[in-house]
mmCIF file of C-alpha atoms in Angstrom:
data_model
loop_
_atom_site.group_PDB
_atom_site.id
_atom_site.type_symbol
_atom_site.label_atom_id
_atom_site.label_comp_id
_atom_site.label_asym_id
_atom_site.label_seq_id
_atom_site.Cartn_x
_atom_site.Cartn_y
_atom_site.Cartn_z
ATOM 1 C CA UNK A 36 0.000 0.000 0.000
ATOM 2 C CA UNK A 37 1.415 3.392 -1.018
ATOM 3 C CA UNK A 38 1.758 6.413 1.269
ATOM 4 C CA UNK A 39 -1.194 8.085 -0.473
ATOM 5 C CA UNK A 40 -3.348 5.022 0.210
ATOM 6 C CA UNK A 41 -2.345 5.100 3.872
ATOM 7 C CA UNK A 42 -3.307 8.788 4.142
ATOM 8 C CA UNK A 43 -6.652 8.227 2.468
ATOM 9 C CA UNK A 44 -7.387 5.146 4.617
ATOM 10 C CA UNK A 45 -6.612 7.068 7.814
ATOM 11 C CA UNK A 46 -8.821 9.993 6.806
ATOM 12 C CA UNK A 47 -11.670 7.706 5.741
ATOM 13 C CA UNK A 48 -11.482 6.102 9.187
ATOM 14 C CA UNK A 49 -12.107 9.597 10.574
ATOM 15 C CA UNK A 50 -15.043 10.098 8.210
ATOM 16 C CA UNK A 51 -13.015 12.314 5.883
ATOM 17 C CA UNK A 52 -11.517 11.971 2.407
ATOM 18 C CA UNK A 53 -8.952 14.053 0.565
ATOM 19 C CA UNK A 54 -9.511 12.487 -2.852
ATOM 20 C CA UNK A 55 -11.392 15.369 -4.551
ATOM 21 C CA UNK A 56 -9.216 18.159 -3.211
ATOM 22 C CA UNK A 57 -5.473 18.027 -4.033
ATOM 23 C CA UNK A 58 -6.004 18.731 -7.734
ATOM 24 C CA UNK A 59 -7.474 22.158 -6.936
ATOM 25 C CA UNK A 60 -6.043 22.923 -3.486
ATOM 26 C CA UNK A 61 -2.383 22.613 -4.496
ATOM 27 C CA UNK A 62 -2.594 25.156 -7.372
ATOM 28 C CA UNK A 63 -4.741 27.396 -5.140
ATOM 29 C CA UNK A 64 -2.064 27.436 -2.433
ATOM 30 C CA UNK A 65 0.598 27.966 -5.095
ATOM 31 C CA UNK A 66 -1.117 31.068 -6.481
ATOM 32 C CA UNK A 67 -1.837 32.390 -2.988
ATOM 33 C CA UNK A 68 1.874 32.191 -2.167
ATOM 34 C CA UNK A 69 2.864 33.819 -5.473
ATOM 35 C CA UNK A 70 0.360 36.677 -5.226
ATOM 36 C CA UNK A 71 1.018 37.242 -1.525
ATOM 37 C CA UNK A 72 4.747 37.453 -2.241
ATOM 38 C CA UNK A 73 4.151 40.010 -4.987
ATOM 39 C CA UNK A 74 1.807 41.993 -2.745
ATOM 40 C CA UNK A 75 4.368 42.168 0.068
ATOM 41 C CA UNK A 76 7.289 42.930 -2.246
ATOM 42 C CA UNK A 77 5.581 45.801 -4.042
ATOM 43 C CA UNK A 78 3.261 46.923 -1.195
ATOM 44 C CA UNK A 79 0.306 46.557 -3.537
ATOM 45 C CA UNK A 80 -2.316 47.169 -0.863
ATOM 46 C CA UNK A 81 -0.921 50.644 -0.116
ATOM 47 C CA UNK A 82 -0.151 51.349 -3.766
ATOM 48 C CA UNK A 83 -3.734 50.607 -4.785
ATOM 49 C CA UNK A 84 -5.197 52.222 -1.628
ATOM 50 C CA UNK A 85 -7.288 49.135 -0.865
ATOM 51 C CA UNK A 86 -8.162 48.208 2.746
ATOM 52 C CA UNK A 87 -6.204 45.151 3.910
ATOM 53 C CA UNK A 88 -9.248 42.848 4.535
ATOM 54 C CA UNK A 89 -10.696 43.640 1.117
ATOM 55 C CA UNK A 90 -7.291 43.229 -0.514
ATOM 56 C CA UNK A 91 -6.782 39.785 1.096
ATOM 57 C CA UNK A 92 -10.229 38.690 -0.051
ATOM 58 C CA UNK A 93 -9.370 39.827 -3.561
ATOM 59 C CA UNK A 94 -6.128 37.815 -3.462
ATOM 60 C CA UNK A 95 -8.055 34.673 -2.502
ATOM 61 C CA UNK A 96 -10.614 35.193 -5.273
ATOM 62 C CA UNK A 97 -7.945 35.858 -7.919
ATOM 63 C CA UNK A 98 -5.912 32.870 -6.678
ATOM 64 C CA UNK A 99 -8.985 30.643 -6.949
ATOM 65 C CA UNK A 100 -9.628 31.795 -10.520
ATOM 66 C CA UNK A 101 -5.990 31.266 -11.520
ATOM 67 C CA UNK A 102 -6.016 27.832 -9.868
ATOM 68 C CA UNK A 103 -9.123 26.872 -11.828
ATOM 69 C CA UNK A 104 -7.510 28.042 -15.075
ATOM 70 C CA UNK A 105 -4.307 26.130 -14.249
ATOM 71 C CA UNK A 106 -6.304 22.998 -13.395
ATOM 72 C CA UNK A 107 -8.251 23.193 -16.664
ATOM 73 C CA UNK A 108 -5.356 24.053 -18.969
ATOM 74 C CA UNK A 109 -3.200 21.366 -17.350
ATOM 75 C CA UNK A 110 -5.041 18.845 -19.519
ATOM 76 C CA UNK A 111 -2.847 19.896 -22.447
ATOM 77 C CA UNK A 112 -0.065 17.776 -20.940
ATOM 78 C CA UNK A 113 -2.232 14.666 -21.269
ATOM 79 C CA UNK A 114 -2.483 15.164 -25.025
ATOM 80 C CA UNK A 115 1.076 16.381 -25.605
ATOM 81 C CA UNK A 116 3.075 14.296 -23.110
ATOM 82 C CA UNK A 117 1.168 11.432 -21.485
ATOM 83 C CA UNK A 118 -0.684 10.027 -24.501
ATOM 84 C CA UNK A 119 2.329 10.013 -26.862
ATOM 85 C CA UNK A 120 4.449 8.289 -24.190
ATOM 86 C CA UNK A 121 1.967 6.045 -22.348
ATOM 87 C CA UNK A 122 -1.154 6.009 -24.516
ATOM 88 C CA UNK A 123 -2.283 3.020 -26.567
ATOM 89 C CA UNK A 124 0.714 3.323 -28.873
ATOM 90 C CA UNK A 125 2.986 5.151 -26.444
ATOM 91 C CA UNK A 126 6.712 5.219 -27.053
ATOM 92 C CA UNK A 127 7.525 4.174 -23.485
ATOM 93 C CA UNK A 128 4.974 1.375 -23.047
ATOM 94 C CA UNK A 129 7.576 -1.286 -23.755
ATOM 95 C CA UNK A 130 10.065 0.214 -21.298
ATOM 96 C CA UNK A 131 10.855 -2.027 -18.322
ATOM 97 C CA UNK A 132 13.368 0.420 -16.861
ATOM 98 C CA UNK A 133 12.818 4.079 -16.070
ATOM 99 C CA UNK A 134 13.508 6.306 -19.102
ATOM 100 C CA UNK A 135 16.383 8.659 -18.251
ATOM 101 C CA UNK A 136 16.341 6.998 -14.794
ATOM 102 C CA UNK A 137 13.578 9.446 -13.777
ATOM 103 C CA UNK A 138 10.275 8.767 -15.490
ATOM 104 C CA UNK A 139 8.064 5.719 -14.884
ATOM 105 C CA UNK A 140 8.411 2.637 -17.068
ATOM 106 C CA UNK A 141 5.349 1.737 -19.106
ATOM 107 C CA UNK A 142 5.459 -2.065 -19.264
ATOM 108 C CA UNK A 143 3.245 -2.618 -16.201
ATOM 109 C CA UNK A 144 0.644 -0.184 -17.502
ATOM 110 C CA UNK A 145 0.538 -1.969 -20.845
ATOM 111 C CA UNK A 146 0.143 -5.363 -19.133
ATOM 112 C CA UNK A 147 -2.710 -4.268 -16.854
ATOM 113 C CA UNK A 148 -4.431 -2.431 -19.703
ATOM 114 C CA UNK A 149 -4.443 -5.647 -21.748
ATOM 115 C CA UNK A 150 -5.842 -7.552 -18.752
ATOM 116 C CA UNK A 151 -8.665 -5.025 -18.442
ATOM 117 C CA UNK A 152 -9.420 -5.262 -22.171
ATOM 118 C CA UNK A 153 -9.577 -9.065 -21.938
ATOM 119 C CA UNK A 154 -11.949 -8.822 -18.976
ATOM 120 C CA UNK A 155 -14.274 -6.129 -20.322
ATOM 121 C CA UNK A 156 -14.271 -6.689 -24.079
ATOM 122 C CA UNK A 157 -16.690 -9.673 -24.167
ATOM 123 C CA UNK A 158 -19.499 -7.592 -22.604
ATOM 124 C CA UNK A 159 -18.566 -4.235 -24.170
ATOM 125 C CA UNK A 160 -17.737 -5.057 -27.784
ATOM 126 C CA UNK A 161 -19.321 -1.842 -29.070
ATOM 127 C CA UNK A 162 -17.501 0.396 -26.587
ATOM 128 C CA UNK A 163 -14.033 -1.172 -26.394
ATOM 129 C CA UNK A 164 -11.795 -2.149 -29.275
ATOM 130 C CA UNK A 165 -9.331 -5.010 -29.220
ATOM 131 C CA UNK A 166 -6.510 -2.454 -29.206
ATOM 132 C CA UNK A 167 -7.794 -0.902 -25.959
ATOM 133 C CA UNK A 168 -9.641 2.123 -27.283
ATOM 134 C CA UNK A 169 -12.337 3.078 -24.770
ATOM 135 C CA UNK A 170 -11.129 0.799 -21.962
ATOM 136 C CA UNK A 171 -10.357 3.667 -19.563
ATOM 137 C CA UNK A 172 -13.834 5.162 -19.904
ATOM 138 C CA UNK A 173 -15.598 1.807 -19.416
ATOM 139 C CA UNK A 174 -13.338 0.908 -16.480
ATOM 140 C CA UNK A 175 -14.110 4.220 -14.776
ATOM 141 C CA UNK A 176 -17.852 3.677 -15.215
ATOM 142 C CA UNK A 177 -17.595 0.169 -13.753
ATOM 143 C CA UNK A 178 -15.696 1.409 -10.697
ATOM 144 C CA UNK A 179 -18.144 4.247 -10.088
ATOM 145 C CA UNK A 180 -21.084 1.823 -10.349
ATOM 146 C CA UNK A 181 -19.458 -0.603 -7.911
ATOM 147 C CA UNK A 182 -18.454 2.142 -5.462
ATOM 148 C CA UNK A 183 -14.734 1.480 -5.914
ATOM 149 C CA UNK A 184 -13.800 4.742 -7.640
ATOM 150 C CA UNK A 185 -12.664 6.271 -4.324
ATOM 151 C CA UNK A 186 -9.931 3.622 -4.162
ATOM 152 C CA UNK A 187 -8.213 5.085 -7.235
ATOM 153 C CA UNK A 188 -9.301 8.725 -7.315
ATOM 154 C CA UNK A 189 -6.897 10.101 -4.686
ATOM 155 C CA UNK A 190 -3.746 9.256 -6.600
ATOM 156 C CA UNK A 191 -5.281 10.730 -9.778
ATOM 157 C CA UNK A 192 -6.079 13.938 -7.902
ATOM 158 C CA UNK A 193 -2.459 14.286 -6.759
ATOM 159 C CA UNK A 194 -1.286 13.671 -10.318
ATOM 160 C CA UNK A 195 -3.549 16.498 -11.506
ATOM 161 C CA UNK A 196 -2.252 18.726 -8.711
ATOM 162 C CA UNK A 197 1.309 18.550 -10.035
ATOM 163 C CA UNK A 198 0.066 18.715 -13.624
ATOM 164 C CA UNK A 199 -1.633 22.012 -12.756
ATOM 165 C CA UNK A 200 1.662 23.516 -11.577
ATOM 166 C CA UNK A 201 3.715 22.806 -14.690
ATOM 167 C CA UNK A 202 2.419 25.532 -17.016
ATOM 168 C CA UNK A 203 2.321 28.318 -14.362
ATOM 169 C CA UNK A 204 5.867 27.473 -13.283
ATOM 170 C CA UNK A 205 7.086 27.571 -16.875
ATOM 171 C CA UNK A 206 5.384 30.932 -17.473
ATOM 172 C CA UNK A 207 6.720 32.485 -14.254
ATOM 173 C CA UNK A 208 10.179 31.136 -15.025
ATOM 174 C CA UNK A 209 10.156 32.598 -18.539
ATOM 175 C CA UNK A 210 8.902 35.993 -17.312
ATOM 176 C CA UNK A 211 11.565 36.148 -14.584
ATOM 177 C CA UNK A 212 14.213 35.086 -17.109
ATOM 178 C CA UNK A 213 13.186 37.975 -19.362
ATOM 179 C CA UNK A 214 13.405 40.377 -16.422
ATOM 180 C CA UNK A 215 16.840 38.988 -15.526
ATOM 181 C CA UNK A 216 18.119 39.427 -19.085
ATOM 182 C CA UNK A 217 16.682 42.946 -19.237
ATOM 183 C CA UNK A 218 18.348 43.831 -15.940
ATOM 184 C CA UNK A 219 21.705 42.420 -17.053
ATOM 185 C CA UNK A 220 21.491 44.490 -20.254
ATOM 186 C CA UNK A 221 20.407 47.578 -18.278
ATOM 187 C CA UNK A 222 17.176 47.817 -20.269
ATOM 188 C CA UNK A 223 15.377 48.360 -16.972
ATOM 189 C CA UNK A 224 16.284 48.487 -13.303
ATOM 190 C CA UNK A 225 16.004 45.263 -11.355
ATOM 191 C CA UNK A 226 17.774 42.655 -9.270
ATOM 192 C CA UNK A 227 19.121 40.475 -12.073
ATOM 193 C CA UNK A 228 20.612 37.700 -9.871
ATOM 194 C CA UNK A 229 17.335 37.365 -7.943
ATOM 195 C CA UNK A 230 15.254 37.215 -11.115
ATOM 196 C CA UNK A 231 17.646 34.636 -12.544
ATOM 197 C CA UNK A 232 17.485 32.535 -9.374
ATOM 198 C CA UNK A 233 13.670 32.555 -9.405
ATOM 199 C CA UNK A 234 13.623 31.723 -13.124
ATOM 200 C CA UNK A 235 15.983 28.760 -12.758
ATOM 201 C CA UNK A 236 14.105 27.481 -9.687
ATOM 202 C CA UNK A 237 10.713 27.675 -11.412
ATOM 203 C CA UNK A 238 11.927 25.993 -14.601
ATOM 204 C CA UNK A 239 13.641 23.174 -12.706
ATOM 205 C CA UNK A 240 10.599 22.588 -10.497
ATOM 206 C CA UNK A 241 8.362 22.620 -13.578
ATOM 207 C CA UNK A 242 10.462 19.930 -15.226
ATOM 208 C CA UNK A 243 10.553 17.775 -12.096
ATOM 209 C CA UNK A 244 6.772 18.152 -11.659
ATOM 210 C CA UNK A 245 6.415 15.893 -14.686
ATOM 211 C CA UNK A 246 7.700 12.983 -12.573
ATOM 212 C CA UNK A 247 4.894 12.841 -9.954
ATOM 213 C CA UNK A 248 2.355 13.806 -12.610
ATOM 214 C CA UNK A 249 3.263 10.817 -14.781
ATOM 215 C CA UNK A 250 4.083 8.460 -11.901
ATOM 216 C CA UNK A 251 0.780 8.884 -10.094
ATOM 217 C CA UNK A 252 -1.317 8.900 -13.251
ATOM 218 C CA UNK A 253 0.153 5.552 -14.247
ATOM 219 C CA UNK A 254 -0.328 4.197 -10.711
ATOM 220 C CA UNK A 255 -3.958 5.331 -10.879
ATOM 221 C CA UNK A 256 -4.544 3.553 -14.188
ATOM 222 C CA UNK A 257 -2.852 0.332 -13.068
ATOM 223 C CA UNK A 258 -5.015 0.244 -9.938
ATOM 224 C CA UNK A 259 -8.127 0.837 -12.069
ATOM 225 C CA UNK A 260 -7.384 -1.959 -14.503
ATOM 226 C CA UNK A 261 -6.379 -4.300 -11.689
ATOM 227 C CA UNK A 262 -9.761 -3.856 -9.990
ATOM 228 C CA UNK A 263 -11.701 -4.944 -13.084
ATOM 229 C CA UNK A 264 -9.353 -7.753 -14.109
ATOM 230 C CA UNK A 265 -9.722 -11.380 -12.956
#
């Protein structure tokens, strides 16, 4: 049992569940930290002459909107990264060792996907193809109907949480890099080393966020297919 399973099991024993929340709460906290840092650095509340309570409420509302946008737009990584690597004809499905010693191997996912196809195809011939097309959708429906979806939804939510951070981190990193270059070239005044440090940190964290995003999404899918397989 993974650490995420242990957390969810403990919380369920208390009558609670975190499964729906990480995907939205993590980007919300991220944007709150970013906007709060900007507000403190540039004294935005005084600059805009907005009362502190109203200003803090505005920060929360804006952070929530940005988190929702990040959560929604994060789906682009499924189409551009996950599907080409781990989809039905993914390049890394045959990998038994971690590509670049960082990213998850795809052989287990391929094996469990085939097991799910074998189990579900006889009763869903119009919805699932022999190649696996449609198996995720049918598997999800089966788990929801049987009340087992909560067993696999937490790890998916954490995968989406990190997926939601990738694009904002890239954008912030690029903006800070532009500011750093402009400061080095004396185009505008600014703390070039600080901007460069923030840019490098954001870009590195964005790249490493792909690891938990892919790792936990694959773990989620393997658990799904395992539950519907003999």
